[in-house]
Structures are given as structure tokens and as C-alpha cells.
Amino acid sequence: MRLLTGHARLAGVLGWPVSHSRSPRLHGTWLERHGIDGAYLPLPVHPDRFATAVRALVDLGFRGANVTIPHKEAAFAVCDTVDATARRAGAVNTLAFEDGRITGSNTDGFGFVESVKAGAPGWSPAKGPAVLLGAGGAARAIAAALLDRGCPGVTLVNRSTARAEALARDLGGPIAVADTPPLSDAALLVNTTSLGMQGQPALVIDLTPLPSAAVVSDIVYVPLETPLLAAARARALVAVDGLGMLLHQARPGFEAWFGVAPSVDAALREAVAADIPPR
């Protein structure tokens, strides 16, 4: 068993609840792999106490923390400075503490792009237009990342058209809103909603119009193979599950807190997915 010293580096994940998070297993695997004197803890924090809790972590000598639901917008507000990724996303999922100051970033878009690149070799955001289902925080981060990396156009399809239109205005650039997914020209289709998640209704969509070279991705990773991904594979389309996004979005934070640039590989994926149902 790895033992901590008085010099141990500390980080964690803030959420309410947080017991479902796979981040402790993920970062714990990296800490073990690299023999680092450190720990990554689940930190359940009620929304009313979020700002106080973050300041306490700074005072306790933590190096930083991840932030998950429902704290990402509150994390933006508590930061002394935020980088361009957080500003574009309007939310923070990664905090770094140094000299009493709090810096925020958003690695969700980076994690998504890296995941799709790994799961669909040869794909890049510049390959063609993307269609995003949903208009929440994940859609915002993913759309911003795609546009910033050369995607020629993003179309948002959401139950609330007004919300999608507001997001399109905020981001600017070649981003549109549609009532139905324009799949015939899409190079990438992404589900950013909770549909298909364990305990939620399945996402029902006809994938027939998608070109044969299109990539289908789902940010849901419980189960690993959602009905959307199963339908994509049945059409012989490249399908990318949501676990890769979780793994890759964690890389920048781990490097900032623990001083090592970690890698995502099959062994890491197997360790984190150990208790995730495949379907």
C-alpha cells in the first residue's frame, strides 16, 4: 500500500453528490502508476458551502481540484483568474491553487476532442460539420473546442430552441440552430444530453442519413455502449463512447497538481471502467 508523507500533494473532486465520480479511481491509478507521494479525494460539498470549501482547500495546502455537477458555474465565480477555455465555456471544471490564488480552466472540450481523435483515427475537427444534440454546459464546451480547432460549422439541436440560440449567440462563429439534426452533411454527431444514460430514456434518432465516414460520439459513459452507439455500430459507423472524454479531460489537471504528464491507455481505461456496465 502506498504511504503518504508530510510532503504529499493533495487534490480532489468537488461535487454534490460525489460518490458516483470515477475521478478518484482515475487519478488514483495514475498516482500508483507513477509512484507519486500524493492523494486525490472525493469531496462532497453542498452548493451553499462551495465557495467556503474551496477557500479552505487553498488554506489546507491542496494543489487544486476538479469540479463536477452542480458546481461548475460557481467555480467560475470563485476564481481569481480564468483562462480562455473557461471563459468560452462559461464554466470551470479544473481548479489550480498557487500562492493563495485560484485559477480556473475548462478541460471538457479538450477531453472530448482528444477522445474522438483516439477513438476515430484520422478524424479532426476540420474534417467537416458537426451536429450537437443538447445545449447545456457540455455542449457549450464541446462546440467551443470544435470551432476553435477549425470545425467549419456546428449545428445545435435542442428541445429548447431559445436555449440553443442563446448558446449560439454567446459563442459566435459558424454555429447554427435547427429543429431536426441535419445529418446528411455531418462529419460528426454528438449526444451531449443525458438520454441513453442508465436510468434515462434512450435517445431515438434515425442515423440513416449520416455519411458512411461520419463519426458518432456519446458523452454518456454509463453504460459504455448506449443505444445511440449501438445503432451507429449497426450501421458500420465509427462510434466513440464517453469514457474517453472523462479520461482525457483529467490529464491537464493531474499534470498541474502532481507534476507528471499522464497517459491514457488500455490499462487505464480498464481500471476506470471496472464497475461500469457495458450496456
mmCIF file of C-alpha atoms in Angstrom:
data_model
loop_
_atom_site.group_PDB
_atom_site.id
_atom_site.type_symbol
_atom_site.label_atom_id
_atom_site.label_comp_id
_atom_site.label_asym_id
_atom_site.label_seq_id
_atom_site.Cartn_x
_atom_site.Cartn_y
_atom_site.Cartn_z
ATOM 1 C CA MET A 1 0.000 0.000 0.000
ATOM 2 C CA ARG A 2 1.312 3.431 -0.937
ATOM 3 C CA LEU A 3 2.049 5.578 2.124
ATOM 4 C CA LEU A 4 1.839 9.370 2.256
ATOM 5 C CA THR A 5 4.449 11.643 3.786
ATOM 6 C CA GLY A 6 4.162 15.154 5.136
ATOM 7 C CA HIS A 7 5.108 16.398 1.674
ATOM 8 C CA ALA A 8 2.179 14.691 -0.058
ATOM 9 C CA ARG A 9 0.446 16.646 -2.835
ATOM 10 C CA LEU A 10 -3.337 16.742 -2.429
ATOM 11 C CA ALA A 11 -6.163 17.244 -4.916
ATOM 12 C CA GLY A 12 -9.735 16.008 -5.265
ATOM 13 C CA VAL A 13 -13.114 16.359 -6.919
ATOM 14 C CA LEU A 14 -15.841 18.681 -5.627
ATOM 15 C CA GLY A 15 -19.440 17.669 -6.261
ATOM 16 C CA TRP A 16 -22.865 17.181 -4.678
ATOM 17 C CA PRO A 17 -23.210 14.267 -4.576
ATOM 18 C CA VAL A 18 -19.764 12.976 -5.481
ATOM 19 C CA SER A 19 -19.936 9.266 -4.606
ATOM 20 C CA HIS A 20 -20.674 8.362 -8.244
ATOM 21 C CA SER A 21 -17.491 10.023 -9.558
ATOM 22 C CA ARG A 22 -14.892 7.840 -11.269
ATOM 23 C CA SER A 23 -12.258 10.561 -10.909
ATOM 24 C CA PRO A 24 -10.750 9.190 -7.664
ATOM 25 C CA ARG A 25 -10.255 5.811 -9.343
ATOM 26 C CA LEU A 26 -8.785 7.508 -12.412
ATOM 27 C CA HIS A 27 -6.337 9.778 -10.606
ATOM 28 C CA GLY A 28 -5.563 7.078 -8.066
ATOM 29 C CA THR A 29 -4.464 4.777 -10.895
ATOM 30 C CA TRP A 30 -2.107 7.447 -12.224
ATOM 31 C CA LEU A 31 -0.725 8.189 -8.751
ATOM 32 C CA GLU A 32 0.009 4.494 -8.250
ATOM 33 C CA ARG A 33 1.479 4.114 -11.704
ATOM 34 C CA HIS A 34 3.927 6.986 -11.235
ATOM 35 C CA GLY A 35 4.708 6.324 -7.571
ATOM 36 C CA ILE A 36 3.699 9.846 -6.590
ATOM 37 C CA ASP A 37 3.550 10.981 -2.976
ATOM 38 C CA GLY A 38 0.009 12.296 -3.203
ATOM 39 C CA ALA A 39 -3.701 11.632 -2.933
ATOM 40 C CA TYR A 40 -6.875 12.511 -4.828
ATOM 41 C CA LEU A 41 -10.027 12.613 -2.698
ATOM 42 C CA PRO A 42 -13.802 12.695 -3.239
ATOM 43 C CA LEU A 43 -15.012 15.965 -1.678
ATOM 44 C CA PRO A 44 -18.809 16.159 -1.224
ATOM 45 C CA VAL A 45 -19.692 19.846 -0.819
ATOM 46 C CA HIS A 46 -23.194 21.311 -0.560
ATOM 47 C CA PRO A 47 -23.785 24.158 -3.031
ATOM 48 C CA ASP A 48 -24.353 26.621 -0.178
ATOM 49 C CA ARG A 49 -20.849 25.906 1.124
ATOM 50 C CA PHE A 50 -18.953 25.705 -2.156
ATOM 51 C CA ALA A 51 -17.001 28.986 -2.074
ATOM 52 C CA THR A 52 -16.096 28.485 1.596
ATOM 53 C CA ALA A 53 -14.939 24.925 0.910
ATOM 54 C CA VAL A 54 -12.710 25.962 -1.998
ATOM 55 C CA ARG A 55 -11.029 28.672 0.064
ATOM 56 C CA ALA A 56 -10.497 26.116 2.838
ATOM 57 C CA LEU A 57 -8.753 23.769 0.393
ATOM 58 C CA VAL A 58 -6.417 26.597 -0.567
ATOM 59 C CA ASP A 59 -5.641 27.224 3.111
ATOM 60 C CA LEU A 60 -5.070 23.499 3.702
ATOM 61 C CA GLY A 61 -2.379 23.353 1.023
ATOM 62 C CA PHE A 62 -4.277 21.450 -1.687
ATOM 63 C CA ARG A 63 -2.801 21.836 -5.180
ATOM 64 C CA GLY A 64 -6.215 22.068 -6.815
ATOM 65 C CA ALA A 65 -9.406 20.187 -7.596
ATOM 66 C CA ASN A 66 -11.770 19.021 -10.262
ATOM 67 C CA VAL A 67 -15.316 20.349 -10.182
ATOM 68 C CA THR A 68 -18.393 18.407 -11.204
ATOM 69 C CA ILE A 69 -22.173 18.858 -11.067
ATOM 70 C CA PRO A 70 -23.597 21.162 -9.774
ATOM 71 C CA HIS A 71 -20.588 23.417 -9.095
ATOM 72 C CA LYS A 72 -19.063 24.311 -12.483
ATOM 73 C CA GLU A 73 -20.643 27.764 -12.735
ATOM 74 C CA ALA A 74 -19.964 28.511 -9.066
ATOM 75 C CA ALA A 75 -16.340 27.508 -9.633
ATOM 76 C CA PHE A 76 -16.062 30.146 -12.353
ATOM 77 C CA ALA A 77 -17.203 32.799 -9.870
ATOM 78 C CA VAL A 78 -14.792 31.788 -7.094
ATOM 79 C CA CYS A 79 -11.664 32.002 -9.285
ATOM 80 C CA ASP A 80 -9.202 34.867 -9.122
ATOM 81 C CA THR A 81 -8.382 34.274 -12.791
ATOM 82 C CA VAL A 82 -9.809 32.040 -15.508
ATOM 83 C CA ASP A 83 -8.214 31.041 -18.788
ATOM 84 C CA ALA A 84 -9.669 31.248 -22.285
ATOM 85 C CA THR A 85 -11.156 27.736 -22.151
ATOM 86 C CA ALA A 86 -13.196 28.569 -19.058
ATOM 87 C CA ARG A 87 -14.256 31.930 -20.434
ATOM 88 C CA ARG A 88 -15.504 30.334 -23.663
ATOM 89 C CA ALA A 89 -17.287 27.551 -21.779
ATOM 90 C CA GLY A 90 -18.725 29.871 -19.125
ATOM 91 C CA ALA A 91 -17.801 27.270 -16.517
ATOM 92 C CA VAL A 92 -14.810 25.752 -14.726
ATOM 93 C CA ASN A 93 -14.063 22.070 -14.181
ATOM 94 C CA THR A 94 -10.413 22.323 -13.110
ATOM 95 C CA LEU A 95 -9.004 24.494 -10.319
ATOM 96 C CA ALA A 96 -5.331 25.100 -9.600
ATOM 97 C CA PHE A 97 -4.103 26.748 -6.390
ATOM 98 C CA GLU A 98 -0.830 28.630 -6.192
ATOM 99 C CA ASP A 99 0.343 31.295 -3.755
ATOM 100 C CA GLY A 100 -3.168 31.613 -2.368
ATOM 101 C CA ARG A 101 -4.717 32.329 -5.768
ATOM 102 C CA ILE A 102 -7.266 30.231 -7.627
ATOM 103 C CA THR A 103 -7.004 29.714 -11.392
ATOM 104 C CA GLY A 104 -9.802 28.051 -13.325
ATOM 105 C CA SER A 105 -9.886 26.258 -16.650
ATOM 106 C CA ASN A 106 -12.272 24.028 -18.542
ATOM 107 C CA THR A 107 -10.797 20.841 -19.964
ATOM 108 C CA ASP A 108 -14.054 19.242 -21.140
ATOM 109 C CA GLY A 109 -13.646 20.418 -24.740
ATOM 110 C CA PHE A 110 -10.016 19.304 -24.820
ATOM 111 C CA GLY A 111 -11.009 15.933 -23.365
ATOM 112 C CA PHE A 112 -13.735 15.449 -25.936
ATOM 113 C CA VAL A 113 -11.546 16.272 -28.925
ATOM 114 C CA GLU A 114 -8.700 14.064 -27.683
ATOM 115 C CA SER A 115 -11.133 11.208 -27.059
ATOM 116 C CA VAL A 116 -12.603 11.337 -30.563
ATOM 117 C CA LYS A 117 -9.150 11.620 -32.129
ATOM 118 C CA ALA A 118 -8.102 8.475 -30.239
ATOM 119 C CA GLY A 119 -11.311 6.564 -30.986
ATOM 120 C CA ALA A 120 -11.556 7.605 -34.635
ATOM 121 C CA PRO A 121 -8.030 7.716 -36.098
ATOM 122 C CA GLY A 122 -7.784 10.232 -38.926
ATOM 123 C CA TRP A 123 -10.626 12.395 -37.617
ATOM 124 C CA SER A 124 -10.060 16.050 -36.840
ATOM 125 C CA PRO A 125 -12.486 18.924 -36.148
ATOM 126 C CA ALA A 126 -11.665 20.342 -39.586
ATOM 127 C CA LYS A 127 -12.961 17.189 -41.321
ATOM 128 C CA GLY A 128 -16.469 18.606 -41.655
ATOM 129 C CA PRO A 129 -19.578 19.980 -39.933
ATOM 130 C CA ALA A 130 -20.673 18.728 -36.529
ATOM 131 C CA VAL A 131 -24.176 18.239 -35.133
ATOM 132 C CA LEU A 132 -24.574 18.511 -31.356
ATOM 133 C CA LEU A 133 -27.680 17.239 -29.581
ATOM 134 C CA GLY A 134 -28.263 19.398 -26.499
ATOM 135 C CA ALA A 135 -27.377 22.942 -25.457
ATOM 136 C CA GLY A 136 -26.141 22.615 -21.876
ATOM 137 C CA GLY A 137 -22.707 23.094 -20.365
ATOM 138 C CA ALA A 138 -21.161 20.100 -22.104
ATOM 139 C CA ALA A 139 -22.474 21.233 -25.481
ATOM 140 C CA ARG A 140 -21.016 24.699 -24.877
ATOM 141 C CA ALA A 141 -17.545 23.357 -24.060
ATOM 142 C CA ILE A 142 -17.554 20.877 -26.959
ATOM 143 C CA ALA A 143 -18.860 23.386 -29.506
ATOM 144 C CA ALA A 144 -16.241 25.943 -28.455
ATOM 145 C CA ALA A 145 -13.455 23.365 -28.709
ATOM 146 C CA LEU A 146 -14.581 22.223 -32.169
ATOM 147 C CA LEU A 147 -14.879 25.763 -33.516
ATOM 148 C CA ASP A 148 -11.554 26.842 -32.027
ATOM 149 C CA ARG A 149 -9.870 23.869 -33.725
ATOM 150 C CA GLY A 150 -11.167 24.590 -37.215
ATOM 151 C CA CYS A 151 -14.565 22.892 -37.446
ATOM 152 C CA PRO A 152 -16.287 24.515 -40.454
ATOM 153 C CA GLY A 153 -19.695 24.576 -38.776
ATOM 154 C CA VAL A 154 -21.616 23.390 -35.713
ATOM 155 C CA THR A 155 -25.380 22.891 -35.571
ATOM 156 C CA LEU A 156 -27.178 22.702 -32.230
ATOM 157 C CA VAL A 157 -30.389 20.696 -31.893
ATOM 158 C CA ASN A 158 -32.124 21.097 -28.556
ATOM 159 C CA ARG A 159 -35.584 20.674 -27.062
ATOM 160 C CA SER A 160 -35.498 24.367 -26.132
ATOM 161 C CA THR A 161 -34.684 26.318 -29.270
ATOM 162 C CA ALA A 162 -34.296 29.521 -27.280
ATOM 163 C CA ARG A 163 -31.521 27.990 -25.161
ATOM 164 C CA ALA A 164 -29.697 26.763 -28.234
ATOM 165 C CA GLU A 165 -29.999 30.178 -29.876
ATOM 166 C CA ALA A 166 -28.604 31.861 -26.763
ATOM 167 C CA LEU A 167 -25.638 29.490 -26.793
ATOM 168 C CA ALA A 168 -25.041 30.158 -30.497
ATOM 169 C CA ARG A 169 -25.035 33.912 -29.863
ATOM 170 C CA ASP A 170 -22.617 33.549 -26.958
ATOM 171 C CA LEU A 171 -20.091 31.501 -28.914
ATOM 172 C CA GLY A 172 -20.350 33.255 -32.268
ATOM 173 C CA GLY A 173 -18.764 31.972 -35.459
ATOM 174 C CA PRO A 174 -20.196 29.343 -37.812
ATOM 175 C CA ILE A 175 -22.778 27.952 -35.397
ATOM 176 C CA ALA A 176 -26.453 27.385 -36.222
ATOM 177 C CA VAL A 177 -29.632 26.086 -34.589
ATOM 178 C CA ALA A 178 -32.005 23.557 -36.150
ATOM 179 C CA ASP A 179 -35.217 21.777 -35.149
ATOM 180 C CA THR A 180 -34.059 18.475 -36.651
ATOM 181 C CA PRO A 181 -30.493 17.181 -36.988
ATOM 182 C CA PRO A 182 -29.010 17.967 -40.437
ATOM 183 C CA LEU A 183 -27.219 14.639 -40.742
ATOM 184 C CA SER A 184 -26.656 14.284 -44.483
ATOM 185 C CA ASP A 185 -23.571 16.538 -44.463
ATOM 186 C CA ALA A 186 -22.359 15.830 -40.923
ATOM 187 C CA ALA A 187 -18.865 14.522 -40.243
ATOM 188 C CA LEU A 188 -19.596 14.221 -36.520
ATOM 189 C CA LEU A 189 -22.736 13.620 -34.452
ATOM 190 C CA VAL A 190 -22.512 14.125 -30.684
ATOM 191 C CA ASN A 191 -25.056 13.429 -27.961
ATOM 192 C CA THR A 192 -24.382 15.856 -25.093
ATOM 193 C CA THR A 193 -27.667 15.104 -23.280
ATOM 194 C CA SER A 194 -28.377 12.520 -20.574
ATOM 195 C CA LEU A 195 -30.582 10.471 -22.925
ATOM 196 C CA GLY A 196 -29.257 6.917 -23.079
ATOM 197 C CA MET A 197 -27.702 7.117 -19.615
ATOM 198 C CA GLN A 198 -28.507 4.288 -17.234
ATOM 199 C CA GLY A 199 -31.973 5.001 -15.800
ATOM 200 C CA GLN A 200 -32.824 7.542 -18.529
ATOM 201 C CA PRO A 201 -34.857 7.093 -21.722
ATOM 202 C CA ALA A 202 -32.945 6.046 -24.831
ATOM 203 C CA LEU A 203 -32.046 8.600 -27.484
ATOM 204 C CA VAL A 204 -34.137 7.748 -30.539
ATOM 205 C CA ILE A 205 -32.733 9.071 -33.815
ATOM 206 C CA ASP A 206 -32.594 7.758 -37.382
ATOM 207 C CA LEU A 207 -28.933 7.582 -38.402
ATOM 208 C CA THR A 208 -29.662 6.567 -41.995
ATOM 209 C CA PRO A 209 -28.853 9.998 -43.485
ATOM 210 C CA LEU A 210 -25.343 10.079 -41.955
ATOM 211 C CA PRO A 211 -22.494 9.655 -44.451
ATOM 212 C CA SER A 212 -20.604 6.368 -44.128
ATOM 213 C CA ALA A 213 -17.462 8.216 -42.987
ATOM 214 C CA ALA A 214 -19.242 10.071 -40.167
ATOM 215 C CA VAL A 215 -18.260 9.597 -36.521
ATOM 216 C CA VAL A 216 -20.878 9.202 -33.775
ATOM 217 C CA SER A 217 -19.970 10.098 -30.202
ATOM 218 C CA ASP A 218 -21.892 9.995 -26.936
ATOM 219 C CA ILE A 219 -20.607 11.755 -23.810
ATOM 220 C CA VAL A 220 -22.613 9.308 -21.673
ATOM 221 C CA TYR A 221 -20.375 6.538 -20.321
ATOM 222 C CA VAL A 222 -22.779 4.643 -18.042
ATOM 223 C CA PRO A 223 -23.390 2.317 -19.829
ATOM 224 C CA LEU A 224 -20.335 2.283 -22.088
ATOM 225 C CA GLU A 225 -22.419 1.329 -25.123
ATOM 226 C CA THR A 226 -25.541 3.480 -25.279
ATOM 227 C CA PRO A 227 -28.406 2.774 -27.689
ATOM 228 C CA LEU A 228 -27.060 5.582 -29.916
ATOM 229 C CA LEU A 229 -23.628 3.964 -30.156
ATOM 230 C CA ALA A 230 -25.162 0.525 -30.740
ATOM 231 C CA ALA A 231 -27.198 1.979 -33.614
ATOM 232 C CA ALA A 232 -24.082 3.601 -35.064
ATOM 233 C CA ARG A 233 -22.120 0.355 -34.935
ATOM 234 C CA ALA A 234 -25.037 -1.465 -36.589
ATOM 235 C CA ARG A 235 -24.609 0.951 -39.498
ATOM 236 C CA ALA A 236 -20.830 0.280 -39.542
ATOM 237 C CA LEU A 237 -20.137 3.848 -38.404
ATOM 238 C CA VAL A 238 -17.252 4.695 -36.096
ATOM 239 C CA ALA A 239 -18.672 5.066 -32.565
ATOM 240 C CA VAL A 240 -16.836 6.731 -29.664
ATOM 241 C CA ASP A 241 -18.104 6.312 -26.104
ATOM 242 C CA GLY A 242 -17.986 8.910 -23.351
ATOM 243 C CA LEU A 243 -15.361 7.299 -21.134
ATOM 244 C CA GLY A 244 -12.501 8.634 -23.234
ATOM 245 C CA MET A 245 -13.652 12.200 -22.643
ATOM 246 C CA LEU A 246 -13.519 11.608 -18.877
ATOM 247 C CA LEU A 247 -10.022 10.131 -19.120
ATOM 248 C CA HIS A 248 -8.544 12.809 -21.363
ATOM 249 C CA GLN A 249 -10.112 15.814 -19.630
ATOM 250 C CA ALA A 250 -8.276 14.749 -16.459
ATOM 251 C CA ARG A 251 -4.794 14.965 -17.979
ATOM 252 C CA PRO A 252 -4.134 18.736 -17.670
ATOM 253 C CA GLY A 253 -5.247 18.856 -14.026
ATOM 254 C CA PHE A 254 -3.151 15.875 -12.996
ATOM 255 C CA GLU A 255 -0.065 17.402 -14.602
ATOM 256 C CA ALA A 256 -0.675 20.767 -12.904
ATOM 257 C CA TRP A 257 -1.175 19.251 -9.435
ATOM 258 C CA PHE A 258 1.251 16.336 -9.418
ATOM 259 C CA GLY A 259 3.949 17.418 -11.890
ATOM 260 C CA VAL A 260 3.662 14.458 -14.276
ATOM 261 C CA ALA A 261 2.025 14.374 -17.708
ATOM 262 C CA PRO A 262 -0.060 11.166 -17.574
ATOM 263 C CA SER A 263 -1.075 8.991 -20.499
ATOM 264 C CA VAL A 264 -4.386 7.401 -21.406
ATOM 265 C CA ASP A 265 -4.086 3.776 -22.441
ATOM 266 C CA ALA A 266 -5.973 0.496 -22.422
ATOM 267 C CA ALA A 267 -4.863 -0.392 -18.887
ATOM 268 C CA LEU A 268 -6.151 2.910 -17.504
ATOM 269 C CA ARG A 269 -9.434 2.535 -19.339
ATOM 270 C CA GLU A 270 -9.849 -0.995 -17.977
ATOM 271 C CA ALA A 271 -9.168 0.158 -14.420
ATOM 272 C CA VAL A 272 -11.672 3.030 -14.557
ATOM 273 C CA ALA A 273 -14.335 1.010 -16.401
ATOM 274 C CA ALA A 274 -14.163 -1.941 -13.999
ATOM 275 C CA ASP A 275 -17.563 -1.213 -12.449
ATOM 276 C CA ILE A 276 -19.285 0.394 -15.446
ATOM 277 C CA PRO A 277 -21.945 -1.739 -17.160
ATOM 278 C CA PRO A 278 -21.066 -2.396 -20.810
ATOM 279 C CA ARG A 279 -24.680 -1.965 -21.999
#
